[in-house]
Short mmCIF file of C-alpha atoms in Angstrom, two decimals:
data_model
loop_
_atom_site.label_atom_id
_atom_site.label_comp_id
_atom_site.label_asym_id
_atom_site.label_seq_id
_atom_site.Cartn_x
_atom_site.Cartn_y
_atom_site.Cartn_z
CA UNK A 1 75.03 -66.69 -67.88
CA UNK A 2 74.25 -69.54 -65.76
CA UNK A 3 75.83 -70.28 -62.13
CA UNK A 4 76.06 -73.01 -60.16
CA UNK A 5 76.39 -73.06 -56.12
CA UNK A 6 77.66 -75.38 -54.29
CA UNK A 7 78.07 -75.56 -50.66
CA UNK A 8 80.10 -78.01 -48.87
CA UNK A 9 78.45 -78.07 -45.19
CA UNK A 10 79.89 -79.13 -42.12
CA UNK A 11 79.05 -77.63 -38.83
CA UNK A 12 80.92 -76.24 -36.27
CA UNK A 13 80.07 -76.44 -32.67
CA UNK A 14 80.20 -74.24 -29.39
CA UNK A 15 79.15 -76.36 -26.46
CA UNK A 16 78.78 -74.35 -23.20
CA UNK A 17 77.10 -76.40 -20.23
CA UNK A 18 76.04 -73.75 -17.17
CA UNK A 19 76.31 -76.45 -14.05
CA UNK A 20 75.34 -75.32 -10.29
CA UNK A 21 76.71 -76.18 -7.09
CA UNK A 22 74.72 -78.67 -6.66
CA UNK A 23 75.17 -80.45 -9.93
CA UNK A 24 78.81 -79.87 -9.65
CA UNK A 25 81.83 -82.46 -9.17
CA UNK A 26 85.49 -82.69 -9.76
CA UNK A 27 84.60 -85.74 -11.68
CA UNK A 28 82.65 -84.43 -14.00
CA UNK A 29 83.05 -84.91 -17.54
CA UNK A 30 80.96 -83.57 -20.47
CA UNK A 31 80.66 -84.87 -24.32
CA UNK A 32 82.30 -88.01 -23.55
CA UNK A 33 80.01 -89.17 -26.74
CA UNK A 34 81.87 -86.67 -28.83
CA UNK A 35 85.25 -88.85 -28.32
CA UNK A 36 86.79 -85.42 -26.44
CA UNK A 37 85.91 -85.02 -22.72
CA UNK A 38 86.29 -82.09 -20.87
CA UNK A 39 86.15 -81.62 -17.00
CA UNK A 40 85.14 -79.50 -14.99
CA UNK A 41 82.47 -77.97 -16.24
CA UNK A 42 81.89 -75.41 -14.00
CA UNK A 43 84.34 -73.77 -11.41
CA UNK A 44 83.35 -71.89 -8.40
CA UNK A 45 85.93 -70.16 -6.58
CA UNK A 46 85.82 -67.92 -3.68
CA UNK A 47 89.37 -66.02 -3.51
CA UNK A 48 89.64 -62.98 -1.13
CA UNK A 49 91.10 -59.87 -3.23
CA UNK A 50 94.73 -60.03 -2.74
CA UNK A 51 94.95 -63.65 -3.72
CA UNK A 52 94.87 -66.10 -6.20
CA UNK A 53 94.32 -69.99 -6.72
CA UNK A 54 95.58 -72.75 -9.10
CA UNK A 55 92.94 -75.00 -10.65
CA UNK A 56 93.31 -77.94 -13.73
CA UNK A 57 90.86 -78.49 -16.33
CA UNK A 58 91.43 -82.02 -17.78
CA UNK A 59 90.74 -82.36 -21.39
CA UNK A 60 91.26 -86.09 -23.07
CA UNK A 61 90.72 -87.01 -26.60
CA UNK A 62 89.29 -90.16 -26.90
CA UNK A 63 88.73 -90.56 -30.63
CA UNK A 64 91.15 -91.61 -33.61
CA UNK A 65 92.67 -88.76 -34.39
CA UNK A 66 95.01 -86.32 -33.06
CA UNK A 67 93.60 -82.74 -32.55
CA UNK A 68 94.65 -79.54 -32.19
CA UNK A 69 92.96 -76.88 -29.61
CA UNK A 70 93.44 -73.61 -28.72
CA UNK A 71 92.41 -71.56 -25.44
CA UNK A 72 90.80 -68.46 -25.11
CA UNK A 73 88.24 -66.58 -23.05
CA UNK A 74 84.21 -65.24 -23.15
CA UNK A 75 82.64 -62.85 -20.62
CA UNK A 76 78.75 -62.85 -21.68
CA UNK A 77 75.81 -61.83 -20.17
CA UNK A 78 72.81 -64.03 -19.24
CA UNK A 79 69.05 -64.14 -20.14
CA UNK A 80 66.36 -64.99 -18.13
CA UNK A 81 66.21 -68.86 -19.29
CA UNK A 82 69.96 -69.26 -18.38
CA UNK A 83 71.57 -68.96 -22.01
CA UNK A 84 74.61 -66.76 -22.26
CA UNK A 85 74.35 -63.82 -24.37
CA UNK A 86 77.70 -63.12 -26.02
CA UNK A 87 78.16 -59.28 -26.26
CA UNK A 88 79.21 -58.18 -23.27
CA UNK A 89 79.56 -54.81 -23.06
CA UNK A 90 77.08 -52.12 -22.64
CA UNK A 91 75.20 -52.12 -25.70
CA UNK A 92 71.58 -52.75 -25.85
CA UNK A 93 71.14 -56.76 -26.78
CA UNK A 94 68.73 -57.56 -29.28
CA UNK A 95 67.63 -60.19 -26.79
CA UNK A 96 65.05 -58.27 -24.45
CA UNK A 97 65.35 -60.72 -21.64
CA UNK A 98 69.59 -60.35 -21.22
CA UNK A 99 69.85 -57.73 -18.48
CA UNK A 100 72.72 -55.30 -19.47
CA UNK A 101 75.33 -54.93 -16.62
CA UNK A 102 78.75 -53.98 -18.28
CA UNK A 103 82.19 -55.42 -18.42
CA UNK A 104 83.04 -55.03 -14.85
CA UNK A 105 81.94 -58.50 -13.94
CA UNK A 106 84.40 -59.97 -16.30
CA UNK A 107 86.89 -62.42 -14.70
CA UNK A 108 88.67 -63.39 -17.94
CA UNK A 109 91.54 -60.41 -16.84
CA UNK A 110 92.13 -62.51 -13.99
CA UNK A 111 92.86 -65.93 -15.58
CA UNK A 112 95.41 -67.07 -17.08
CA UNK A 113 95.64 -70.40 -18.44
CA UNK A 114 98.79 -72.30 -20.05
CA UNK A 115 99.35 -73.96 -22.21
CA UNK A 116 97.73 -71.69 -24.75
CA UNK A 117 97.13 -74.33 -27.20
CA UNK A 118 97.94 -77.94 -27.35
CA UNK A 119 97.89 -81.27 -29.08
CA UNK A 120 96.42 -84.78 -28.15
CA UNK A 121 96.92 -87.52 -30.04
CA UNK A 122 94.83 -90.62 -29.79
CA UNK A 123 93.84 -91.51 -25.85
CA UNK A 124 96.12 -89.05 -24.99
CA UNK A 125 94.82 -86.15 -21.53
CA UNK A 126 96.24 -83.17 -20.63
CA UNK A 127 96.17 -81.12 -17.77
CA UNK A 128 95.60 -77.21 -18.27
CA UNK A 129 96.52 -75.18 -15.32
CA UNK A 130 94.63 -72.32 -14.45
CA UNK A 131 96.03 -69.15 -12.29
CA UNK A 132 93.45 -66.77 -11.05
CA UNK A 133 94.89 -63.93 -9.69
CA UNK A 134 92.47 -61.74 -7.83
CA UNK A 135 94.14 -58.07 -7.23
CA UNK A 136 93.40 -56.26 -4.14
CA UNK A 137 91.72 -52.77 -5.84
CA UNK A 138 87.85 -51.62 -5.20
CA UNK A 139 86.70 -53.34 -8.75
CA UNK A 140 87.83 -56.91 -7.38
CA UNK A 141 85.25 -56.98 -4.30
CA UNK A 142 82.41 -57.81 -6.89
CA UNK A 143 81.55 -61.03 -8.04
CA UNK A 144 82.39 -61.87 -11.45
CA UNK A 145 82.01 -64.75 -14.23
CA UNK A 146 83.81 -65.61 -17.81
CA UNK A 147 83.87 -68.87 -19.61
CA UNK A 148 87.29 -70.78 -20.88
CA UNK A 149 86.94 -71.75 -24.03
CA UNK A 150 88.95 -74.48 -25.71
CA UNK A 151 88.53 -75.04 -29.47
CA UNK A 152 90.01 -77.20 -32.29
CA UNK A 153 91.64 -75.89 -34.74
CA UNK A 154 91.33 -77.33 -37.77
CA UNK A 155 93.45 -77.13 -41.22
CA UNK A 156 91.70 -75.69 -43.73
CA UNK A 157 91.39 -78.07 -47.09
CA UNK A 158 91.78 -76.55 -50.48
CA UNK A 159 88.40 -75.62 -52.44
CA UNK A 160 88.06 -77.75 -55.90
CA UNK A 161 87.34 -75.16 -58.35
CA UNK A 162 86.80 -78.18 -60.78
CA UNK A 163 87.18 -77.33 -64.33
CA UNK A 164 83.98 -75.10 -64.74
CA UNK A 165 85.00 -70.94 -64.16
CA UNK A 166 81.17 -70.20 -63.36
CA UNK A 167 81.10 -72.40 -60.16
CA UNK A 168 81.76 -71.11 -56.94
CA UNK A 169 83.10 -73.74 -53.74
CA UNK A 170 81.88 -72.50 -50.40
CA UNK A 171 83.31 -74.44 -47.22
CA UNK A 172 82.49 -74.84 -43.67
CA UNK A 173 85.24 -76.29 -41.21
CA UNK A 174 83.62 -79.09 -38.45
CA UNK A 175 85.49 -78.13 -35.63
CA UNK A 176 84.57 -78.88 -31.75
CA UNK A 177 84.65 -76.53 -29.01
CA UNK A 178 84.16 -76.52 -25.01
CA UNK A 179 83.34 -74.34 -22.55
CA UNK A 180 83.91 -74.27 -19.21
CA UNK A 181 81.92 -71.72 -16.72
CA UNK A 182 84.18 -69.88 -13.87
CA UNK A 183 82.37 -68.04 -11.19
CA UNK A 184 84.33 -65.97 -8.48
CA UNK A 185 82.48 -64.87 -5.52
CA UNK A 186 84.87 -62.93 -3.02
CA UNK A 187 84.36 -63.31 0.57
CA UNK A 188 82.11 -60.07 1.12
CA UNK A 189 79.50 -60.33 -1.34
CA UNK A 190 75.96 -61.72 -0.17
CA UNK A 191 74.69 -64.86 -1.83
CA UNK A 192 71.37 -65.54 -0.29
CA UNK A 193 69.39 -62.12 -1.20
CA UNK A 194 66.53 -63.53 -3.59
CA UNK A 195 63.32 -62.63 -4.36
CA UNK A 196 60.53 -64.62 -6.43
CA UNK A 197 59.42 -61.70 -8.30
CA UNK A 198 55.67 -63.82 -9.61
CA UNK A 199 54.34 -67.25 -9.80
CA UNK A 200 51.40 -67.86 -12.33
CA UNK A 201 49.21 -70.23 -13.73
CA UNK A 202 49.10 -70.38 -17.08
CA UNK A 203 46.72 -72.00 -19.74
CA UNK A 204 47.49 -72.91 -23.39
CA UNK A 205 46.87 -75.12 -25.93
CA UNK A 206 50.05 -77.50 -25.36
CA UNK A 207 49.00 -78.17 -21.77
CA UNK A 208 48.66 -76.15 -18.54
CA UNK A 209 51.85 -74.58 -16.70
CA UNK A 210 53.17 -72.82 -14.14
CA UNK A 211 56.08 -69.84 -14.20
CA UNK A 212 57.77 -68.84 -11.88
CA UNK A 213 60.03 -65.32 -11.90
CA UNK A 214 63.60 -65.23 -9.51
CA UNK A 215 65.63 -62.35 -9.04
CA UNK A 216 68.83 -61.65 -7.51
CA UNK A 217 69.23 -58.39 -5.66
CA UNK A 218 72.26 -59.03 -3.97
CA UNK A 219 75.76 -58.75 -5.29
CA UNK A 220 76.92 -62.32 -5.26
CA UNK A 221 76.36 -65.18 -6.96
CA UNK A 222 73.82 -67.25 -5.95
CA UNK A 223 73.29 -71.24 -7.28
CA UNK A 224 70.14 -72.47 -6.26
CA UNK A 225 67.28 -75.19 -6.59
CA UNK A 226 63.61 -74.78 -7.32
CA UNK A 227 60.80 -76.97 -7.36
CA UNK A 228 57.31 -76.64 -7.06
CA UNK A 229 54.97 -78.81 -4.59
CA UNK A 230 51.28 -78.86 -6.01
CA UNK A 231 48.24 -79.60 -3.03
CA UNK A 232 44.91 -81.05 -4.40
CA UNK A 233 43.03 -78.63 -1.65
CA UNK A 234 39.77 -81.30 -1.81
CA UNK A 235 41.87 -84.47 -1.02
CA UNK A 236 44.87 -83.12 0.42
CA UNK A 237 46.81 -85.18 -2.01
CA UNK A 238 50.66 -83.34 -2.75
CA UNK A 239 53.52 -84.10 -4.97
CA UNK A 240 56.93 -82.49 -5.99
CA UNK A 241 57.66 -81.06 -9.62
CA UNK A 242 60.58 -80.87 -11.31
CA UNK A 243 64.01 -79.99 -9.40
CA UNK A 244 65.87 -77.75 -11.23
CA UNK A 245 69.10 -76.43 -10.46
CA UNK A 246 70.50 -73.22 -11.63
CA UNK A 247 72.94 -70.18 -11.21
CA UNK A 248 71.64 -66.80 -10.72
CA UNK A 249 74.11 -63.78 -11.81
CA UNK A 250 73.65 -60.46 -9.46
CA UNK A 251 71.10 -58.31 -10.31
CA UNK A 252 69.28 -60.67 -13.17
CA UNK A 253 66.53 -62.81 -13.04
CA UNK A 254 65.57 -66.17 -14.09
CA UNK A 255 62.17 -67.55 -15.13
CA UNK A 256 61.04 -71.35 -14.93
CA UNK A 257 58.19 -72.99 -16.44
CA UNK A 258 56.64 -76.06 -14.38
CA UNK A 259 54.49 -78.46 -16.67
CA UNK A 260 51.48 -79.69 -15.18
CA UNK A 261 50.68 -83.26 -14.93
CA UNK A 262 48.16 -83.76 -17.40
CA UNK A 263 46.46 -86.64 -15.55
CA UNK A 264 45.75 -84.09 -12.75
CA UNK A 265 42.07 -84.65 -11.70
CA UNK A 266 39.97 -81.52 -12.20
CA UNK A 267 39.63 -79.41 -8.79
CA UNK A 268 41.44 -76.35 -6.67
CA UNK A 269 44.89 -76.55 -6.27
CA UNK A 270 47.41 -74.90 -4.27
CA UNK A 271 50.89 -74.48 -5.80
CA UNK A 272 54.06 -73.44 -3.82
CA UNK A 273 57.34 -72.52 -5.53
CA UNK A 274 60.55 -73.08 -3.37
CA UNK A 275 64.17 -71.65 -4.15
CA UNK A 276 66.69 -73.44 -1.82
CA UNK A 277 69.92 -71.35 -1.78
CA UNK A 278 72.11 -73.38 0.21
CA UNK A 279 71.17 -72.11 3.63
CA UNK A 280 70.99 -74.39 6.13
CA UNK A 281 67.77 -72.56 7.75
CA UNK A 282 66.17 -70.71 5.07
CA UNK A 283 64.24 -70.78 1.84
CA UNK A 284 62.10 -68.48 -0.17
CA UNK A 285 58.54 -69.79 -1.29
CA UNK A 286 55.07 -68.48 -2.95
CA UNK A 287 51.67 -70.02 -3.40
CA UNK A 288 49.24 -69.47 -5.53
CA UNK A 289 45.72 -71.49 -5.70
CA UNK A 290 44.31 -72.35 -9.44
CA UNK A 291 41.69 -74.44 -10.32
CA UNK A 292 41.56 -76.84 -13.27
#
């Protein structure tokens, strides 16, 4: 008996953006391309147990059609390149470079955002309000992180089973989703307790490189820039690589890969690797020297 497949594709789409403090506005807007806009991306709050702030998150739809969303909430875990890992709980992650820590540091028990779900028609913007509630117990003097998500719902269409019994329909809704990172840091955690666990030079066939290993022993969150200032040691000759800016979860560590110029001229080098933390008098830095 012969069958025949088809499969009507569409895709459906979770954007998440991680944004630091130093990338961060109350301006900013992402997908604007996609027709729906979402701002902020990124909230950082610093309520003292016992507490709690209000906050909007503006979300406009800028395309033809009306749309439907829903809220809801996230709490993931993070790998060492920045990407949230979505099992959070305390189960080993087939990702070896998410660092287990548990649901503790989940702020999504804290939130609460109305409306629940909404619709905008054509050019239309709504404002969600968020309440964040902080309550004054020994669990609440940690930092902790979730992301809001907001996603369309979408009415399912009817399959076409056509006239022919052997043929089976298979659909996939396009839908659009945001998400939008909260960080709370209460007043007593530390923030500036980093380490650069390794800097190396590395070789391979795609070009030459240069990694650098961050970790965050404190119990705050820390959001941070790194860049990497390269010294030709025979001509004293120095430039700056690559600014990248970045949020560091307590306890985990990130890793950042530098390209080289490949028009460097062969010779020794000296390479320093800075993390500025947002203290107005300090920074952490190593060098290594390499030779190309």
């Amino acid at each position: 008996m012969k069958y025949t497949v088809i499969i009507k594709l569409n895709i459906f789409i979770i954007f998440f953006s991680i944004q630091t403090l130093f990338a961060q506005d109350k301006n900013d807007s992402i997908f604007k391309d996609m027709g729906v806009s979402i701002s902020p991306s990124s909230i950082h709050l610093n309520i003292k147990p016992g507490s709690s702030v209000t906050k909007e998150i503006r979300v406009k739809n800028d395309t033809k059609d009306s749309k439907e969303f829903v809220v809801g909430f996230q709490d993931f875990e993070m790998n060492t390149s920045g990407k949230p890992s979505m099992n959070f709980d305390n189960k080993k992650s087939a990702d070896t470079s998410v660092v287990i820590t548990g649901s503790k540091y989940g702020l999504s028990k804290d939130i609460v955002v109305t409306p629940t779900s909404f619709v905008l028609k054509p050019g239309e913007e709504i404002k969600l309000k968020m309440i964040v509630e902080i309550p004054d117990e020994p669990e609440s003097y940690i930092a902790k992180w979730t992301i809001i998500t907001v996603e369309e719902i979408y009415e399912r269409p009817p399959l076409d089973p056509t006239d022919q019994p052997n043929r089976i329909s298979m659909g996939v809704i396009p839908t659009v989703g945001f998400g939008v990172y909260v960080y709370q840091n209460p007043p007593n955690v530390k923030l500036n307790q980093l380490e650069i666990q390794s800097l190396q030079f590395l070789k391979t066939e795609k070009g030459n490189n240069i990694t650098m290993s961050v970790k965050n022993t404190g119990d705050g969150i820390s959001y941070c820039l790194s860049y990497l200032e390269l010294t030709n040691l025979k001509t004293g000759v120095q430039q700056k690589l690559q600014n990248k800016s970045f949020t560091i979860l307590p306890q985990y560590h990130r890793i950042f890969k530098y390209d080289l110029p490949s028009e460097l001229a062969p010779g020794k080098y000296s390479a320093i690797g800075v993390v500025d933390y947002g203290h107005k008098e300090e920074i952490i830095a190593a060098e290594i020297e390499f030779e190309l």
